[in-house]
Amino acid sequence: MNKEVVLSGIRPTGFLHLGNYFGAMRNYVRMQEEYDCYFFVADWHSLTTHPDTKELKASVSRVLAENIACGLDPEKVALYIQSDVPEIAELYLYLNTLAYKGELEKVPTFKDKVRLSPDNVNAGLLTYPVLMASDILVHRATKVPVGKDQEQHLEMARNFAERFNHRYGEVFPMPYAFSYGATLAKVLSLDGNGKMSKSENAMGTIYLNDPDEEIVKKIKKAKTDAGPTEPNSAKPDYIENLFTLMRFVSKEDVVAKFEADFNNCTIRYGDMKKQLAEDMAAFIAPIRTRAYEIQNDESYLDRITKAGAEKARESASATLKLVRKAMHMNH
Ligand code: ATP
Ligand code: MG
């Protein structure tokens, strides 16, 4: 029986952070053992918001290296760079004729980006969900490990796939967002404003590249409050976020102690942050070191991305053959 196909990508827009790790890469590393996996560095996607490409090449190498340092095995998956697979651009062109301006303008991530950069509202930004659908559908993937922020884009990918199937014939299975946890992850920025991000919230984002002192400093500054006054209160989201991070990196009994302290109103956030910072630094240090070694090995990265692109193009061109046939464009 054929394995289910998995697809996910990360933009080369800066250093990876805990949101990328817990929302995406942690799932990649487990999925590579069970599924037919395609993971890519989304360099075309980065052009929509980062038109200056001087740092792009270094950033692509960094994202590749950080993925491998987190446990992704290029022997087990196709690890490739988006712009090495021209079939994606062809599918993007076809799907653009099935996507409507009105629905694209309503996407919350588009509206956010318009608010942030009113001077750069380019057509690529508007059709970002169409390119993302092409990334997924080009491999006829059904499982897409992503964080919560991408959920709506997945719904749009299903809409485009359904429209294509309806208009031209059944080619695409429906893709769904995937996480091994019960829900899709959303790691909040430590200042309580929005999510951790490569391109925003630098002081509230812990990068996999941060040195130990920086991690300690950022966690020390994380937003807290005077603590609960009623036993078993609901946690504000910025406090829940600290517990979420702690569940990721600290021992179970450590988390249980602070949970109990919170529930009986004796929690000291200073102590909790100190413990969290220590455990987080111990978690990140080996990833940081390993990523540096890999990033500097250019010939290794060239070799694996060439092999990755070959695997990806094989799968993508098989899909494009079906697409063109369905569209009566197999002249
Ligand atoms: P940028 O700010 O440049 O858009 P980003 O941090 O949002 O960068 P992306 O490359 O857009 O990262 O997303 C890569 C993957 O990481 C996606 O699957 C996305 O859902 C996930 N992700 C990004 N931020 C978070 C977060 N804070 N919590 C959980 N998952 C996240
Ligand atoms: Mg993003």
Tab-separated table of N, CA and C in Angstrom, residues 165-237:
chain	number	residue	atom	x	y	z
A	165	ASN	N	-11.098	19.780	-8.982
A	165	ASN	CA	-11.676	18.441	-9.212
A	165	ASN	C	-13.049	18.549	-9.848
A	166	HIS	N	-13.802	19.513	-9.415
A	166	HIS	CA	-15.172	19.677	-9.898
A	166	HIS	C	-15.169	20.146	-11.354
A	167	ARG	N	-14.260	21.070	-11.652
A	167	ARG	CA	-14.249	21.633	-13.006
A	167	ARG	C	-13.582	20.714	-14.022
A	168	TYR	N	-12.468	20.070	-13.630
A	168	TYR	CA	-11.668	19.338	-14.624
A	168	TYR	C	-11.622	17.825	-14.411
A	169	GLY	N	-12.029	17.357	-13.237
A	169	GLY	CA	-11.939	15.910	-12.961
A	169	GLY	C	-11.078	15.669	-11.736
A	170	GLU	N	-11.351	14.545	-11.099
A	170	GLU	CA	-10.746	14.192	-9.810
A	170	GLU	C	-9.224	13.997	-9.942
A	171	VAL	N	-8.445	14.945	-9.441
A	171	VAL	CA	-6.987	14.772	-9.444
A	171	VAL	C	-6.442	14.838	-8.011
A	172	PHE	N	-7.021	15.733	-7.191
A	172	PHE	CA	-6.407	16.009	-5.891
A	172	PHE	C	-7.181	15.416	-4.717
A	173	PRO	N	-6.469	14.711	-3.802
A	173	PRO	CA	-7.102	14.351	-2.521
A	173	PRO	C	-7.114	15.595	-1.631
A	174	MET	N	-7.955	15.607	-0.590
A	174	MET	CA	-8.059	16.794	0.272
A	174	MET	C	-6.936	16.810	1.320
A	175	PRO	N	-6.219	17.933	1.429
A	175	PRO	CA	-5.162	18.048	2.442
A	175	PRO	C	-5.684	18.641	3.763
A	176	TYR	N	-5.179	18.141	4.867
A	176	TYR	CA	-5.577	18.663	6.188
A	176	TYR	C	-4.349	19.015	7.012
A	177	ALA	N	-4.500	20.069	7.829
A	177	ALA	CA	-3.441	20.424	8.786
A	177	ALA	C	-3.290	19.272	9.761
A	178	PHE	N	-2.052	19.036	10.211
A	178	PHE	CA	-1.796	17.881	11.064
A	178	PHE	C	-0.876	18.237	12.221
A	179	SER	N	-1.177	17.650	13.381
A	179	SER	CA	-0.250	17.708	14.509
A	179	SER	C	-0.443	16.436	15.313
A	180	TYR	N	0.623	15.935	15.927
A	180	TYR	CA	0.465	14.752	16.788
A	180	TYR	C	-0.284	15.110	18.062
A	181	GLY	N	-0.230	16.374	18.453
A	181	GLY	CA	-0.974	16.803	19.638
A	181	GLY	C	-2.461	16.894	19.310
A	182	ALA	N	-3.272	17.159	20.327
A	182	ALA	CA	-4.723	17.221	20.109
A	182	ALA	C	-5.092	18.440	19.260
A	183	THR	N	-4.323	19.516	19.399
A	183	THR	CA	-4.630	20.725	18.624
A	183	THR	C	-3.362	21.213	17.931
A	184	LEU	N	-3.542	22.109	16.967
A	184	LEU	CA	-2.378	22.698	16.295
A	184	LEU	C	-1.707	23.659	17.273
A	185	ALA	N	-0.371	23.699	17.240
A	185	ALA	CA	0.356	24.523	18.218
A	185	ALA	C	0.319	26.006	17.855
A	186	LYS	N	0.252	26.829	18.894
A	186	LYS	CA	0.478	28.261	18.695
A	186	LYS	C	1.321	28.750	19.867
A	187	VAL	N	2.584	28.996	19.616
A	187	VAL	CA	3.467	29.479	20.671
A	187	VAL	C	3.426	31.000	20.648
A	188	LEU	N	2.961	31.570	21.751
A	188	LEU	CA	2.812	33.022	21.801
A	188	LEU	C	4.147	33.711	22.037
A	189	SER	N	4.219	34.953	21.602
A	189	SER	CA	5.378	35.787	21.908
A	189	SER	C	5.420	35.994	23.433
A	190	LEU	N	6.636	36.081	23.993
A	190	LEU	CA	6.753	36.167	25.456
A	190	LEU	C	6.214	37.477	26.018
A	191	ASP	N	6.043	38.483	25.152
A	191	ASP	CA	5.474	39.741	25.652
A	191	ASP	C	3.940	39.716	25.623
A	192	GLY	N	3.375	38.585	25.210
A	192	GLY	CA	1.918	38.446	25.212
A	192	GLY	C	1.248	39.042	23.987
A	193	ASN	N	2.043	39.588	23.038
A	193	ASN	CA	1.458	40.179	21.829
A	193	ASN	C	1.703	39.300	20.614
A	194	GLY	N	0.679	38.611	20.158
A	194	GLY	CA	0.821	37.805	18.947
A	194	GLY	C	1.663	36.562	19.166
A	195	LYS	N	2.087	35.959	18.043
A	195	LYS	CA	2.835	34.707	18.143
A	195	LYS	C	4.340	34.960	17.990
A	196	MET	N	5.144	33.991	18.432
A	196	MET	CA	6.579	34.063	18.115
A	196	MET	C	6.696	34.001	16.603
A	197	SER	N	7.668	34.728	16.060
A	197	SER	CA	7.745	34.845	14.609
A	197	SER	C	9.179	35.140	14.175
A	198	LYS	N	9.511	34.720	12.953
A	198	LYS	CA	10.848	34.995	12.436
A	198	LYS	C	11.012	36.468	12.127
A	199	SER	N	9.938	37.069	11.599
A	199	SER	CA	10.099	38.458	11.143
A	199	SER	C	9.540	39.512	12.082
A	200	GLU	N	8.845	39.099	13.150
A	200	GLU	CA	8.302	40.105	14.082
A	200	GLU	C	8.604	39.674	15.524
A	201	ASN	N	8.315	40.551	16.487
A	201	ASN	CA	8.409	40.209	17.917
A	201	ASN	C	9.758	39.634	18.349
A	202	ALA	N	10.867	40.220	17.870
A	202	ALA	CA	12.191	39.630	18.142
A	202	ALA	C	12.463	39.426	19.636
A	203	MET	N	12.080	40.384	20.485
A	203	MET	CA	12.390	40.247	21.909
A	203	MET	C	11.505	39.224	22.611
A	204	GLY	N	10.345	38.941	22.015
A	204	GLY	CA	9.448	37.955	22.617
A	204	GLY	C	9.575	36.580	21.977
A	205	THR	N	10.562	36.446	21.089
A	205	THR	CA	10.731	35.180	20.368
A	205	THR	C	12.053	34.536	20.767
A	206	ILE	N	12.002	33.260	21.117
A	206	ILE	CA	13.254	32.548	21.414
A	206	ILE	C	13.671	31.788	20.162
A	207	TYR	N	14.850	32.158	19.654
A	207	TYR	CA	15.364	31.533	18.434
A	207	TYR	C	16.227	30.323	18.796
A	208	LEU	N	16.251	29.367	17.879
A	208	LEU	CA	17.093	28.186	18.098
A	208	LEU	C	18.572	28.569	18.025
A	209	ASN	N	18.824	29.803	17.597
A	209	ASN	CA	20.178	30.337	17.510
A	209	ASN	C	20.583	31.167	18.741
A	210	ASP	N	19.658	31.412	19.650
A	210	ASP	CA	19.969	32.276	20.801
A	210	ASP	C	20.990	31.623	21.733
A	211	PRO	N	22.022	32.394	22.154
A	211	PRO	CA	22.933	31.863	23.174
A	211	PRO	C	22.214	31.746	24.525
A	212	ASP	N	22.774	30.948	25.413
A	212	ASP	CA	22.131	30.686	26.714
A	212	ASP	C	21.716	31.978	27.416
A	213	GLU	N	22.637	32.980	27.449
A	213	GLU	CA	22.341	34.212	28.208
A	213	GLU	C	21.114	34.929	27.642
A	214	GLU	N	20.983	34.863	26.317
A	214	GLU	CA	19.872	35.537	25.657
A	214	GLU	C	18.548	34.844	26.024
A	215	ILE	N	18.584	33.533	26.072
A	215	ILE	CA	17.391	32.759	26.425
A	215	ILE	C	16.958	33.129	27.842
A	216	VAL	N	17.947	33.169	28.750
A	216	VAL	CA	17.655	33.510	30.153
A	216	VAL	C	17.056	34.913	30.223
A	217	LYS	N	17.674	35.829	29.485
A	217	LYS	CA	17.221	37.230	29.513
A	217	LYS	C	15.774	37.349	29.006
A	218	LYS	N	15.492	36.698	27.899
A	218	LYS	CA	14.152	36.813	27.314
A	218	LYS	C	13.090	36.188	28.221
A	219	ILE	N	13.408	35.054	28.816
A	219	ILE	CA	12.404	34.402	29.670
A	219	ILE	C	12.195	35.225	30.950
A	220	LYS	N	13.272	35.805	31.454
A	220	LYS	CA	13.167	36.646	32.643
A	220	LYS	C	12.189	37.809	32.405
A	221	LYS	N	12.234	38.343	31.173
A	221	LYS	CA	11.382	39.489	30.854
A	221	LYS	C	9.969	39.101	30.444
A	222	ALA	N	9.672	37.817	30.348
A	222	ALA	CA	8.357	37.377	29.840
A	222	ALA	C	7.242	37.964	30.698
A	223	LYS	N	6.144	38.253	30.049
A	223	LYS	CA	5.009	38.873	30.745
A	223	LYS	C	4.409	37.918	31.785
A	224	THR	N	4.259	38.409	33.023
A	224	THR	CA	3.508	37.669	34.049
A	224	THR	C	2.644	38.687	34.785
A	225	ASP	N	2.120	38.296	35.954
A	225	ASP	CA	1.302	39.242	36.719
A	225	ASP	C	1.487	38.934	38.200
A	226	ALA	N	0.602	39.430	39.025
A	226	ALA	CA	0.777	39.240	40.472
A	226	ALA	C	0.419	37.816	40.918
A	227	GLY	N	-0.104	37.005	39.999
A	227	GLY	CA	-0.450	35.628	40.353
A	227	GLY	C	-1.921	35.503	40.678
A	228	PRO	N	-2.428	34.260	40.681
A	228	PRO	CA	-3.860	34.057	40.918
A	228	PRO	C	-4.231	34.351	42.374
A	229	THR	N	-5.460	34.802	42.585
A	229	THR	CA	-5.916	35.048	43.955
A	229	THR	C	-6.966	34.017	44.382
A	230	GLU	N	-7.558	33.336	43.405
A	230	GLU	CA	-8.547	32.284	43.706
A	230	GLU	C	-7.930	30.937	43.349
A	231	PRO	N	-8.094	29.914	44.199
A	231	PRO	CA	-7.577	28.592	43.844
A	231	PRO	C	-8.190	28.099	42.519
A	232	ASN	N	-7.392	27.328	41.762
A	232	ASN	CA	-7.831	26.708	40.504
A	232	ASN	C	-8.423	27.706	39.495
A	233	SER	N	-7.805	28.879	39.407
A	233	SER	CA	-8.275	29.870	38.423
A	233	SER	C	-7.888	29.427	37.011
A	234	ALA	N	-8.570	30.032	36.023
A	234	ALA	CA	-8.141	29.841	34.638
A	234	ALA	C	-6.851	30.641	34.449
A	235	LYS	N	-5.962	30.140	33.589
A	235	LYS	CA	-4.697	30.865	33.375
A	235	LYS	C	-4.868	31.878	32.243
A	236	PRO	N	-4.359	33.112	32.437
A	236	PRO	CA	-4.317	34.045	31.296
A	236	PRO	C	-3.436	33.424	30.204
A	237	ASP	N	-3.660	33.828	28.940
A	237	ASP	CA	-2.946	33.114	27.860
A	237	ASP	C	-1.425	33.252	27.952
